[in-house]
Amino acid sequence: MSDLENVIAALNLEYGANRRYAYQMERSTFSQLNNILEGVRRTEGDHVEAMRAYIARQAPTDPAVGRGFASMLAHLRLNLEFERTAVNAYGQFARETDDAELKRTFQQLARSEAGHINLFQSLIAQIEANQFPVLVYCPVCGWELDFGVNPADGTVVRCEKCKQRVAIQVNAGDFALEAV
């Protein structure tokens, strides 16, 4: 397997473990168990961050590509690879089962994941072409602010709900907001 395939497999394991421990903690009344699981869950989160750092390093180095969306692009690329892995796995599961109903279920799951692949590819292409609208939450009231497509650093909009003026700029590859 390639490094990327191994990172995706590791992330699938770590995300699954993190969610599994959170699920168990939600249903447990034993404080000792919850304390142990919380510590383990936290380390799973650290493992996720280490793998995400690898994915982020795979991004294009041209800062104009996907300007302001560095973190979003890293997540979308990661999601795209997850979906590709899922399509392959579900296809393999469908080929291996003798149960006709289970085969149809795995085939349907593969079709669903293929749709997700198309969604993520489309979003990545729009962002890389700087054609994705910058819609963010007002840092004061949480209402959606529309900065349009590829706003210049320092562009200011006024929140229509709380009337706060908010400026946008690119900071470390991502858009950052400042109430002004």
PDB file of C-alpha atoms in Angstrom:
ATOM      1  CA  MET A   1       0.000   0.000   0.000  1.00  0.00           C
ATOM      2  CA  SER A   2       1.090   3.595  -0.581  1.00  0.00           C
ATOM      3  CA  ASP A   3       1.801   6.055   2.215  1.00  0.00           C
ATOM      4  CA  LEU A   4      -1.471   7.833   1.460  1.00  0.00           C
ATOM      5  CA  GLU A   5      -3.448   4.573   1.592  1.00  0.00           C
ATOM      6  CA  ASN A   6      -1.825   3.729   4.938  1.00  0.00           C
ATOM      7  CA  VAL A   7      -2.627   7.186   6.313  1.00  0.00           C
ATOM      8  CA  ILE A   8      -6.267   6.812   5.209  1.00  0.00           C
ATOM      9  CA  ALA A   9      -6.473   3.383   6.842  1.00  0.00           C
ATOM     10  CA  ALA A  10      -4.938   4.763  10.038  1.00  0.00           C
ATOM     11  CA  LEU A  11      -7.359   7.675  10.073  1.00  0.00           C
ATOM     12  CA  ASN A  12     -10.320   5.348   9.591  1.00  0.00           C
ATOM     13  CA  LEU A  13      -9.158   3.357  12.612  1.00  0.00           C
ATOM     14  CA  GLU A  14      -8.491   6.434  14.752  1.00  0.00           C
ATOM     15  CA  TYR A  15     -11.748   8.214  13.872  1.00  0.00           C
ATOM     16  CA  GLY A  16     -13.640   4.998  14.533  1.00  0.00           C
ATOM     17  CA  ALA A  17     -11.952   4.488  17.891  1.00  0.00           C
ATOM     18  CA  ASN A  18     -12.536   8.116  18.895  1.00  0.00           C
ATOM     19  CA  ARG A  19     -16.247   7.904  18.109  1.00  0.00           C
ATOM     20  CA  ARG A  20     -16.598   4.431  19.652  1.00  0.00           C
ATOM     21  CA  TYR A  21     -15.142   5.639  22.973  1.00  0.00           C
ATOM     22  CA  ALA A  22     -17.349   8.750  22.952  1.00  0.00           C
ATOM     23  CA  TYR A  23     -20.396   6.560  22.276  1.00  0.00           C
ATOM     24  CA  GLN A  24     -19.502   4.226  25.141  1.00  0.00           C
ATOM     25  CA  MET A  25     -18.964   7.179  27.497  1.00  0.00           C
ATOM     26  CA  GLU A  26     -22.377   8.624  26.609  1.00  0.00           C
ATOM     27  CA  ARG A  27     -24.022   5.412  27.780  1.00  0.00           C
ATOM     28  CA  SER A  28     -21.876   4.536  30.781  1.00  0.00           C
ATOM     29  CA  THR A  29     -22.733   5.395  34.380  1.00  0.00           C
ATOM     30  CA  PHE A  30     -19.321   4.284  35.650  1.00  0.00           C
ATOM     31  CA  SER A  31     -17.081   7.256  36.321  1.00  0.00           C
ATOM     32  CA  GLN A  32     -13.918   5.127  36.431  1.00  0.00           C
ATOM     33  CA  LEU A  33     -14.592   3.729  32.957  1.00  0.00           C
ATOM     34  CA  ASN A  34     -15.473   7.167  31.580  1.00  0.00           C
ATOM     35  CA  ASN A  35     -12.237   8.659  32.948  1.00  0.00           C
ATOM     36  CA  ILE A  36     -10.178   5.905  31.327  1.00  0.00           C
ATOM     37  CA  LEU A  37     -12.039   6.134  28.022  1.00  0.00           C
ATOM     38  CA  GLU A  38     -11.719   9.927  27.954  1.00  0.00           C
ATOM     39  CA  GLY A  39      -7.951   9.653  28.270  1.00  0.00           C
ATOM     40  CA  VAL A  40      -7.773   7.028  25.546  1.00  0.00           C
ATOM     41  CA  ARG A  41     -10.147   9.045  23.318  1.00  0.00           C
ATOM     42  CA  ARG A  42      -7.923  12.104  23.696  1.00  0.00           C
ATOM     43  CA  THR A  43      -4.877  10.189  22.471  1.00  0.00           C
ATOM     44  CA  GLU A  44      -6.887   8.928  19.480  1.00  0.00           C
ATOM     45  CA  GLY A  45      -7.505  12.600  18.652  1.00  0.00           C
ATOM     46  CA  ASP A  46      -3.753  13.243  18.796  1.00  0.00           C
ATOM     47  CA  HIS A  47      -3.231  10.379  16.373  1.00  0.00           C
ATOM     48  CA  VAL A  48      -5.793  11.903  14.002  1.00  0.00           C
ATOM     49  CA  GLU A  49      -3.933  15.219  14.062  1.00  0.00           C
ATOM     50  CA  ALA A  50      -0.656  13.502  13.177  1.00  0.00           C
ATOM     51  CA  MET A  51      -2.253  11.822  10.156  1.00  0.00           C
ATOM     52  CA  ARG A  52      -4.042  15.023   9.098  1.00  0.00           C
ATOM     53  CA  ALA A  53      -0.680  16.800   9.077  1.00  0.00           C
ATOM     54  CA  TYR A  54       0.497  14.364   6.399  1.00  0.00           C
ATOM     55  CA  ILE A  55      -2.594  15.087   4.292  1.00  0.00           C
ATOM     56  CA  ALA A  56      -2.057  18.846   4.657  1.00  0.00           C
ATOM     57  CA  ARG A  57       1.503  18.471   3.354  1.00  0.00           C
ATOM     58  CA  GLN A  58       0.105  16.977   0.134  1.00  0.00           C
ATOM     59  CA  ALA A  59      -1.636  20.249  -0.769  1.00  0.00           C
ATOM     60  CA  PRO A  60      -0.435  22.401  -3.679  1.00  0.00           C
ATOM     61  CA  THR A  61       2.301  24.824  -2.657  1.00  0.00           C
ATOM     62  CA  ASP A  62       0.997  27.725  -4.755  1.00  0.00           C
ATOM     63  CA  PRO A  63      -0.747  30.017  -2.212  1.00  0.00           C
ATOM     64  CA  ALA A  64      -3.029  31.385  -4.947  1.00  0.00           C
ATOM     65  CA  VAL A  65      -4.584  27.929  -5.488  1.00  0.00           C
ATOM     66  CA  GLY A  66      -7.605  27.721  -3.227  1.00  0.00           C
ATOM     67  CA  ARG A  67      -6.658  30.999  -1.576  1.00  0.00           C
ATOM     68  CA  GLY A  68      -8.019  31.121   1.979  1.00  0.00           C
ATOM     69  CA  PHE A  69      -9.265  27.549   1.992  1.00  0.00           C
ATOM     70  CA  ALA A  70      -6.133  25.604   3.013  1.00  0.00           C
ATOM     71  CA  SER A  71      -7.747  23.735   5.910  1.00  0.00           C
ATOM     72  CA  MET A  72     -10.980  23.111   4.018  1.00  0.00           C
ATOM     73  CA  LEU A  73      -9.032  21.726   1.049  1.00  0.00           C
ATOM     74  CA  ALA A  74      -7.055  19.424   3.341  1.00  0.00           C
ATOM     75  CA  HIS A  75     -10.304  18.098   4.843  1.00  0.00           C
ATOM     76  CA  LEU A  76     -11.978  17.714   1.451  1.00  0.00           C
ATOM     77  CA  ARG A  77      -8.983  15.842   0.039  1.00  0.00           C
ATOM     78  CA  LEU A  78      -9.002  13.600   3.077  1.00  0.00           C
ATOM     79  CA  ASN A  79     -12.738  12.985   2.689  1.00  0.00           C
ATOM     80  CA  LEU A  80     -12.248  12.240  -1.007  1.00  0.00           C
ATOM     81  CA  GLU A  81      -9.660   9.586  -0.192  1.00  0.00           C
ATOM     82  CA  PHE A  82     -11.924   8.113   2.516  1.00  0.00           C
ATOM     83  CA  GLU A  83     -14.747   7.808  -0.005  1.00  0.00           C
ATOM     84  CA  ARG A  84     -12.473   6.180  -2.597  1.00  0.00           C
ATOM     85  CA  THR A  85     -11.353   3.680   0.033  1.00  0.00           C
ATOM     86  CA  ALA A  86     -14.992   3.007   0.979  1.00  0.00           C
ATOM     87  CA  VAL A  87     -16.046   2.416  -2.648  1.00  0.00           C
ATOM     88  CA  ASN A  88     -13.249  -0.125  -3.066  1.00  0.00           C
ATOM     89  CA  ALA A  89     -14.014  -1.842   0.246  1.00  0.00           C
ATOM     90  CA  TYR A  90     -17.770  -2.070  -0.359  1.00  0.00           C
ATOM     91  CA  GLY A  91     -17.173  -3.362  -3.879  1.00  0.00           C
ATOM     92  CA  GLN A  92     -14.888  -6.044  -2.470  1.00  0.00           C
ATOM     93  CA  PHE A  93     -17.439  -6.929   0.242  1.00  0.00           C
ATOM     94  CA  ALA A  94     -20.162  -7.258  -2.418  1.00  0.00           C
ATOM     95  CA  ARG A  95     -17.974  -9.593  -4.494  1.00  0.00           C
ATOM     96  CA  GLU A  96     -17.146 -11.760  -1.484  1.00  0.00           C
ATOM     97  CA  THR A  97     -20.612 -12.343  -0.039  1.00  0.00           C
ATOM     98  CA  ASP A  98     -22.964 -15.151  -1.007  1.00  0.00           C
ATOM     99  CA  ASP A  99     -25.923 -13.390   0.627  1.00  0.00           C
ATOM    100  CA  ALA A 100     -27.920 -11.638  -2.146  1.00  0.00           C
ATOM    101  CA  GLU A 101     -29.475  -9.050   0.185  1.00  0.00           C
ATOM    102  CA  LEU A 102     -26.130  -8.194   1.748  1.00  0.00           C
ATOM    103  CA  LYS A 103     -24.595  -7.956  -1.744  1.00  0.00           C
ATOM    104  CA  ARG A 104     -27.277  -5.383  -2.742  1.00  0.00           C
ATOM    105  CA  THR A 105     -26.623  -3.452   0.469  1.00  0.00           C
ATOM    106  CA  PHE A 106     -22.877  -3.283  -0.199  1.00  0.00           C
ATOM    107  CA  GLN A 107     -23.505  -2.281  -3.828  1.00  0.00           C
ATOM    108  CA  GLN A 108     -25.843   0.497  -2.673  1.00  0.00           C
ATOM    109  CA  LEU A 109     -23.253   1.693  -0.165  1.00  0.00           C
ATOM    110  CA  ALA A 110     -20.637   1.776  -2.943  1.00  0.00           C
ATOM    111  CA  ARG A 111     -22.984   3.848  -5.182  1.00  0.00           C
ATOM    112  CA  SER A 112     -23.625   6.253  -2.323  1.00  0.00           C
ATOM    113  CA  GLU A 113     -19.906   6.686  -1.648  1.00  0.00           C
ATOM    114  CA  ALA A 114     -19.285   7.200  -5.390  1.00  0.00           C
ATOM    115  CA  GLY A 115     -21.747  10.096  -5.235  1.00  0.00           C
ATOM    116  CA  HIS A 116     -19.743  11.533  -2.341  1.00  0.00           C
ATOM    117  CA  ILE A 117     -16.580  11.247  -4.463  1.00  0.00           C
ATOM    118  CA  ASN A 118     -18.238  13.340  -7.182  1.00  0.00           C
ATOM    119  CA  LEU A 119     -19.357  15.905  -4.595  1.00  0.00           C
ATOM    120  CA  PHE A 120     -15.906  16.294  -3.071  1.00  0.00           C
ATOM    121  CA  GLN A 121     -14.166  16.411  -6.472  1.00  0.00           C
ATOM    122  CA  SER A 122     -16.513  19.196  -7.557  1.00  0.00           C
ATOM    123  CA  LEU A 123     -15.929  21.220  -4.396  1.00  0.00           C
ATOM    124  CA  ILE A 124     -12.155  20.805  -4.628  1.00  0.00           C
ATOM    125  CA  ALA A 125     -12.165  21.936  -8.273  1.00  0.00           C
ATOM    126  CA  GLN A 126     -14.234  25.040  -7.437  1.00  0.00           C
ATOM    127  CA  ILE A 127     -11.992  25.963  -4.515  1.00  0.00           C
ATOM    128  CA  GLU A 128      -8.745  25.374  -6.444  1.00  0.00           C
ATOM    129  CA  ALA A 129     -10.065  27.613  -9.234  1.00  0.00           C
ATOM    130  CA  ASN A 130     -10.910  30.312  -6.646  1.00  0.00           C
ATOM    131  CA  GLN A 131     -14.569  30.083  -7.682  1.00  0.00           C
ATOM    132  CA  PHE A 132     -16.034  28.988  -4.335  1.00  0.00           C
ATOM    133  CA  PRO A 133     -18.057  31.581  -2.385  1.00  0.00           C
ATOM    134  CA  VAL A 134     -16.739  32.587   1.013  1.00  0.00           C
ATOM    135  CA  LEU A 135     -19.662  32.109   3.395  1.00  0.00           C
ATOM    136  CA  VAL A 136     -18.735  32.314   7.067  1.00  0.00           C
ATOM    137  CA  TYR A 137     -20.439  32.886  10.409  1.00  0.00           C
ATOM    138  CA  CYS A 138     -20.480  36.309  12.007  1.00  0.00           C
ATOM    139  CA  PRO A 139     -18.045  36.192  14.949  1.00  0.00           C
ATOM    140  CA  VAL A 140     -20.539  38.194  17.037  1.00  0.00           C
ATOM    141  CA  CYS A 141     -23.985  36.677  16.442  1.00  0.00           C
ATOM    142  CA  GLY A 142     -23.399  33.611  14.271  1.00  0.00           C
ATOM    143  CA  TRP A 143     -25.387  34.796  11.232  1.00  0.00           C
ATOM    144  CA  GLU A 144     -24.026  33.821   7.821  1.00  0.00           C
ATOM    145  CA  LEU A 145     -21.860  36.436   6.109  1.00  0.00           C
ATOM    146  CA  ASP A 146     -21.296  36.369   2.337  1.00  0.00           C
ATOM    147  CA  PHE A 147     -17.932  37.732   1.183  1.00  0.00           C
ATOM    148  CA  GLY A 148     -18.509  36.531  -2.378  1.00  0.00           C
ATOM    149  CA  VAL A 149     -15.994  34.669  -4.500  1.00  0.00           C
ATOM    150  CA  ASN A 150     -12.268  35.261  -3.907  1.00  0.00           C
ATOM    151  CA  PRO A 151     -12.568  38.400  -1.727  1.00  0.00           C
ATOM    152  CA  ALA A 152      -9.569  40.678  -1.409  1.00  0.00           C
ATOM    153  CA  ASP A 153      -7.801  40.903   1.938  1.00  0.00           C
ATOM    154  CA  GLY A 154      -9.444  43.593   4.019  1.00  0.00           C
ATOM    155  CA  THR A 155     -12.896  43.262   2.426  1.00  0.00           C
ATOM    156  CA  VAL A 156     -15.517  44.346   4.961  1.00  0.00           C
ATOM    157  CA  VAL A 157     -19.157  43.286   5.179  1.00  0.00           C
ATOM    158  CA  ARG A 158     -21.811  44.268   7.693  1.00  0.00           C
ATOM    159  CA  CYS A 159     -23.808  41.537   9.390  1.00  0.00           C
ATOM    160  CA  GLU A 160     -27.462  42.052   8.556  1.00  0.00           C
ATOM    161  CA  LYS A 161     -28.581  40.798  11.979  1.00  0.00           C
ATOM    162  CA  CYS A 162     -26.246  42.396  14.534  1.00  0.00           C
ATOM    163  CA  LYS A 163     -24.851  45.144  12.238  1.00  0.00           C
ATOM    164  CA  GLN A 164     -21.244  44.294  13.189  1.00  0.00           C
ATOM    165  CA  ARG A 165     -18.694  45.184  10.500  1.00  0.00           C
ATOM    166  CA  VAL A 166     -16.402  42.218   9.792  1.00  0.00           C
ATOM    167  CA  ALA A 167     -13.174  42.197   7.758  1.00  0.00           C
ATOM    168  CA  ILE A 168     -11.658  39.138   6.116  1.00  0.00           C
ATOM    169  CA  GLN A 169      -8.069  38.308   5.302  1.00  0.00           C
ATOM    170  CA  VAL A 170      -5.944  35.258   4.593  1.00  0.00           C
ATOM    171  CA  ASN A 171      -3.844  34.117   7.532  1.00  0.00           C
ATOM    172  CA  ALA A 172      -1.660  30.978   7.272  1.00  0.00           C
ATOM    173  CA  GLY A 173      -3.592  29.841   4.211  1.00  0.00           C
ATOM    174  CA  ASP A 174      -7.063  30.193   5.733  1.00  0.00           C
ATOM    175  CA  PHE A 175      -9.559  33.002   5.878  1.00  0.00           C
ATOM    176  CA  ALA A 176      -9.616  34.854   9.180  1.00  0.00           C
ATOM    177  CA  LEU A 177     -12.283  37.247  10.418  1.00  0.00           C
ATOM    178  CA  GLU A 178     -11.939  40.364  12.491  1.00  0.00           C
ATOM    179  CA  ALA A 179     -14.742  42.474  13.947  1.00  0.00           C
ATOM    180  CA  VAL A 180     -13.999  46.103  12.992  1.00  0.00           C
TER     181      VAL A 180
END
